C-alpha positions as a LaTeX table, in Angstrom:
\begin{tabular}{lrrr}
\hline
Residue & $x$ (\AA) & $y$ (\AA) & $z$ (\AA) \\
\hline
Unk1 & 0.00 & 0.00 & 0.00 \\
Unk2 & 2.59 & 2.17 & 0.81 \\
Unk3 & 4.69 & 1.90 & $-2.59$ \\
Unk4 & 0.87 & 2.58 & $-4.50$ \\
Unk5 & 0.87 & 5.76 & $-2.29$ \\
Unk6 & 4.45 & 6.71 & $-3.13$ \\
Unk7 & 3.97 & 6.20 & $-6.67$ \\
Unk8 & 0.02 & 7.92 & $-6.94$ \\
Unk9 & 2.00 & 10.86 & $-5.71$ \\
Unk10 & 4.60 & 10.73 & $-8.17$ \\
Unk11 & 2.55 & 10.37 & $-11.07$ \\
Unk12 & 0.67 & 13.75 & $-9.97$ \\
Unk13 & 3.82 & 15.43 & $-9.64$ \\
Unk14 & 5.02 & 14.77 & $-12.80$ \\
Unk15 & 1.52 & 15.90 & $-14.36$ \\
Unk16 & 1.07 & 18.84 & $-12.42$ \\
Unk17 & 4.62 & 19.67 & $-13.38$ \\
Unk18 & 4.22 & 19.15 & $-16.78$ \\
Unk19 & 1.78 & 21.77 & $-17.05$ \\
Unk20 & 3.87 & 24.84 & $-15.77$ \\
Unk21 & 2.72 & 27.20 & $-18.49$ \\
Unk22 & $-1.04$ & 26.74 & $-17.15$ \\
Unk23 & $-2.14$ & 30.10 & $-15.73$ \\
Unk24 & $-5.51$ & 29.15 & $-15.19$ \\
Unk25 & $-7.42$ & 26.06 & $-15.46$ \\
Unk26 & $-11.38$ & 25.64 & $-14.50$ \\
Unk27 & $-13.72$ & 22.60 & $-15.50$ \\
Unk28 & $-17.41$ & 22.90 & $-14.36$ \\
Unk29 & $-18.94$ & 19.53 & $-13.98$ \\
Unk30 & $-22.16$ & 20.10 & $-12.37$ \\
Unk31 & $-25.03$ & 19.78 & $-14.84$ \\
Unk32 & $-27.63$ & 18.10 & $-13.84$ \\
Unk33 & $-28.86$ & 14.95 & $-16.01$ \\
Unk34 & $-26.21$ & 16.59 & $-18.31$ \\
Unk35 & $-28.49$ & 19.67 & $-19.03$ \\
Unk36 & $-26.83$ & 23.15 & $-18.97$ \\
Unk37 & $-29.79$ & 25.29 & $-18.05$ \\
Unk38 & $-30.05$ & 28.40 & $-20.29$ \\
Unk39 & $-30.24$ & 30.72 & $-17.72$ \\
Unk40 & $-26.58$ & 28.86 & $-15.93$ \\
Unk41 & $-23.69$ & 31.23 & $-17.77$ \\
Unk42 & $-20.27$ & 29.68 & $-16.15$ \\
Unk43 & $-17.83$ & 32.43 & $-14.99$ \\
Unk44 & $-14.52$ & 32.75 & $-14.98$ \\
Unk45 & $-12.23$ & 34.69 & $-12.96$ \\
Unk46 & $-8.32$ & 35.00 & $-12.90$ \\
Unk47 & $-5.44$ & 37.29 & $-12.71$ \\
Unk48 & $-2.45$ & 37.97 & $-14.72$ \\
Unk49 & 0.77 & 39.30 & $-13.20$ \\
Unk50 & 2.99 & 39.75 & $-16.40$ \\
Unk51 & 3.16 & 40.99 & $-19.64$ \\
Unk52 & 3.64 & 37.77 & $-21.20$ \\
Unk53 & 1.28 & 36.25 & $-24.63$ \\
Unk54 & $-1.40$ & 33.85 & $-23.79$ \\
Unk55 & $-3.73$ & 31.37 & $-25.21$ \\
Unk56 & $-7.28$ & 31.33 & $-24.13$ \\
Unk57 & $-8.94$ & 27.83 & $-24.74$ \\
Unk58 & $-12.53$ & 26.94 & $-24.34$ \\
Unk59 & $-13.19$ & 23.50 & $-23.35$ \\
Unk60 & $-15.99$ & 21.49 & $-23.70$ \\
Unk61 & $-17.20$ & 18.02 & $-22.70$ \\
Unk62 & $-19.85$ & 15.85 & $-23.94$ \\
Unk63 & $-21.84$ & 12.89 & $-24.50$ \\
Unk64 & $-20.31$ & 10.35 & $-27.33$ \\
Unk65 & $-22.14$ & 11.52 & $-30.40$ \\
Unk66 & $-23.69$ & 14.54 & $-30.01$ \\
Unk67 & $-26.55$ & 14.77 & $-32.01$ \\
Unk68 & $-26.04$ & 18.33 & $-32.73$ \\
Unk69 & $-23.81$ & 19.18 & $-34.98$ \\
Unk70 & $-22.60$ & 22.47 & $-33.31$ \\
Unk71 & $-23.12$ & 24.33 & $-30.57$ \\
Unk72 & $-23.76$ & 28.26 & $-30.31$ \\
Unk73 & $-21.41$ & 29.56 & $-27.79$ \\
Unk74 & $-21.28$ & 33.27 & $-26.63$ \\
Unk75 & $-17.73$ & 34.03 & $-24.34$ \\
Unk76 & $-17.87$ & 37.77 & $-22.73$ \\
Unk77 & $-14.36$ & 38.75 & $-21.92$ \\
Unk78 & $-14.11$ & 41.63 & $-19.30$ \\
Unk79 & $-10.49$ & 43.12 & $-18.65$ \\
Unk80 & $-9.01$ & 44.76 & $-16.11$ \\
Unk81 & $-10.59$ & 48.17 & $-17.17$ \\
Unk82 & $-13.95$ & 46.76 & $-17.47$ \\
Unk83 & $-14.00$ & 46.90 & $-21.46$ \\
Unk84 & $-16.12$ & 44.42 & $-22.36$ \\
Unk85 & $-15.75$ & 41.88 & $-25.72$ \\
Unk86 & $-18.41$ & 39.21 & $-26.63$ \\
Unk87 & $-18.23$ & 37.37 & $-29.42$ \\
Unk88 & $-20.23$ & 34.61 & $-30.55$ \\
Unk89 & $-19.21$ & 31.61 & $-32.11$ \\
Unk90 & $-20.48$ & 28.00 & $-33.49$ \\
Unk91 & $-18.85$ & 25.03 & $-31.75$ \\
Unk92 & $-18.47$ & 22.23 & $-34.32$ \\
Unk93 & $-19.18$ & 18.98 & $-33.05$ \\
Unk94 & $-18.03$ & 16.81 & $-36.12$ \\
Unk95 & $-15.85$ & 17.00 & $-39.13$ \\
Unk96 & $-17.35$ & 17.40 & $-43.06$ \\
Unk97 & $-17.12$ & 13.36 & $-42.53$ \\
Unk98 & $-19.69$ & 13.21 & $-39.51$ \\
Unk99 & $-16.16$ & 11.96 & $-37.04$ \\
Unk100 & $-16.44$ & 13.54 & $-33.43$ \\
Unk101 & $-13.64$ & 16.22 & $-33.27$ \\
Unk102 & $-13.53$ & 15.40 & $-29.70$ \\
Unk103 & $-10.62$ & 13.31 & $-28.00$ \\
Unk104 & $-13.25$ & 10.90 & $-26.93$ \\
Unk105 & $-12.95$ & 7.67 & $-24.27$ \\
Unk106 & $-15.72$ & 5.24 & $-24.35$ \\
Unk107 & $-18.53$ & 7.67 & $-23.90$ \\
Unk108 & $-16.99$ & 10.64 & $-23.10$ \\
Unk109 & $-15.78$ & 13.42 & $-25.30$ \\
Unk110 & $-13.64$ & 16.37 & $-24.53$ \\
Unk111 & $-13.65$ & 19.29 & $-26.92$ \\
Unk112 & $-10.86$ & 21.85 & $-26.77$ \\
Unk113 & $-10.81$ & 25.33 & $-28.93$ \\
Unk114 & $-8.47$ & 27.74 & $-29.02$ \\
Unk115 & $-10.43$ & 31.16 & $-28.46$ \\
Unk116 & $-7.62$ & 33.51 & $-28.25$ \\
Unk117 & $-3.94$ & 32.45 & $-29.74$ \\
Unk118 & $-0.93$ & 34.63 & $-29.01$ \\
Unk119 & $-2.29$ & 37.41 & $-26.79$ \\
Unk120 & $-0.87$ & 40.12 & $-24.68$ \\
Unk121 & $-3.14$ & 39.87 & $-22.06$ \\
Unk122 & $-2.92$ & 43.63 & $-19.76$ \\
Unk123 & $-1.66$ & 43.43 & $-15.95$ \\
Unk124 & $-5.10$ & 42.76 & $-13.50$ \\
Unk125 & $-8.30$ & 40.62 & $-13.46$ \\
Unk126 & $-10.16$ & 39.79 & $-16.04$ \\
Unk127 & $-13.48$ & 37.81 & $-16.12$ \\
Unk128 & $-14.97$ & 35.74 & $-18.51$ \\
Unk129 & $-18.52$ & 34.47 & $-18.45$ \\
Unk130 & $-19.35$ & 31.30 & $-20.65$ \\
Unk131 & $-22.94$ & 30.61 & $-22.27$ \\
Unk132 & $-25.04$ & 28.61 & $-24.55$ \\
Unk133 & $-27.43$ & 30.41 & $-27.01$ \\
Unk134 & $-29.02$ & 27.14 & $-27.81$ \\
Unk135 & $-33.09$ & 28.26 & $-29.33$ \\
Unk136 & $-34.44$ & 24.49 & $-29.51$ \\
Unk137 & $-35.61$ & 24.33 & $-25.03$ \\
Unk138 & $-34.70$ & 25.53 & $-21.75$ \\
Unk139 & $-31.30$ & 23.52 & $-21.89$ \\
Unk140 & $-28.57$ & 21.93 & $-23.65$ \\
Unk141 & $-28.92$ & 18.34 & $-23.82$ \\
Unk142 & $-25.72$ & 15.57 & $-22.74$ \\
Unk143 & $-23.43$ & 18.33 & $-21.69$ \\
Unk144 & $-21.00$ & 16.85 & $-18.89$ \\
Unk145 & $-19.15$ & 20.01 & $-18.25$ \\
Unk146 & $-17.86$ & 23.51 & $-19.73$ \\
Unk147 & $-14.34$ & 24.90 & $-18.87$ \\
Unk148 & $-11.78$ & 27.73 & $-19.53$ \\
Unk149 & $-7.62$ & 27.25 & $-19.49$ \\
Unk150 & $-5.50$ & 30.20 & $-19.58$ \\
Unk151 & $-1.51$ & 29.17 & $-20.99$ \\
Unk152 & 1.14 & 31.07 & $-21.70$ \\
Unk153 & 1.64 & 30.63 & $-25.50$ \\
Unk154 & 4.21 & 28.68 & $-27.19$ \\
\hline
\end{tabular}
């Protein structure tokens, strides 16, 4: 038990240790029945420190298959001075061959999209507020989790 224990904590240190240009990395998991409610925007808060470039990722995670073929997507970035940007954009689900474009295992998907590539990011907080603008109900059907990672770019 004790050699499991030593080596558990290994593994996670070389992971966590691996991913030393993460600034910021948030995954919400709690939708309900896999629904994300209309009305349940996911916000995102962190600082930067430096006047380094970053890129901004939106991830996404999902039921094998989706039966959509994208998703509508609105991110509102708000920056230190309280500017506010929202842009809108379609998340597509599949390729022009109907394969997921999801890293997928067994019935689980995860989506990744590279939002903002290369930017110089201002000194202070910024805040960034995730929805779905989804017209067919109340919710977004076999969602299993929105997220947001911050990196410095490469």
């Amino acid at each position: 038990m004790k050699k499991l224990t030593i080596l558990l904590f290994s593994l996670f240190t070389v992971l966590t240790s691996c991913n030393d240009a993460n600034l910021y990395s948030k995954f919400y998991d709690d939708f309900p029945s896999n629904r994300w409610e209309s009305k349940n925007a996911k916000e995102f808060e962190f600082t930067i420190t430096d006047s380094k470039a970053y890129d901004v990722f939106l991830k996404f995670g999902h039921v094998y298959d989706y039966q959509y073929e994208s998703v509508p997507i609105t991110i509102t970035i708000i920056d230190p001075a309280g500017k506010e940007e929202k842009c809108s954009i379609d998340l597509v689900m599949k390729d022009a061959s109907g394969k997921d474009l999801a890293d997928c295992s067994g019935d689980v998907c995860d989506l990744e999209l590279k939002i903002k590539e290369k930017v110089k990011l201002q000194k202070g907080n910024y805040k960034i507020i995730i929805s779905h603008a989804f017209k067919q109900g109340p919710y977004l059907p076999n969602v299993l989790g929105v997220g947001l990672n911050v990196a410095v770019a490469k």
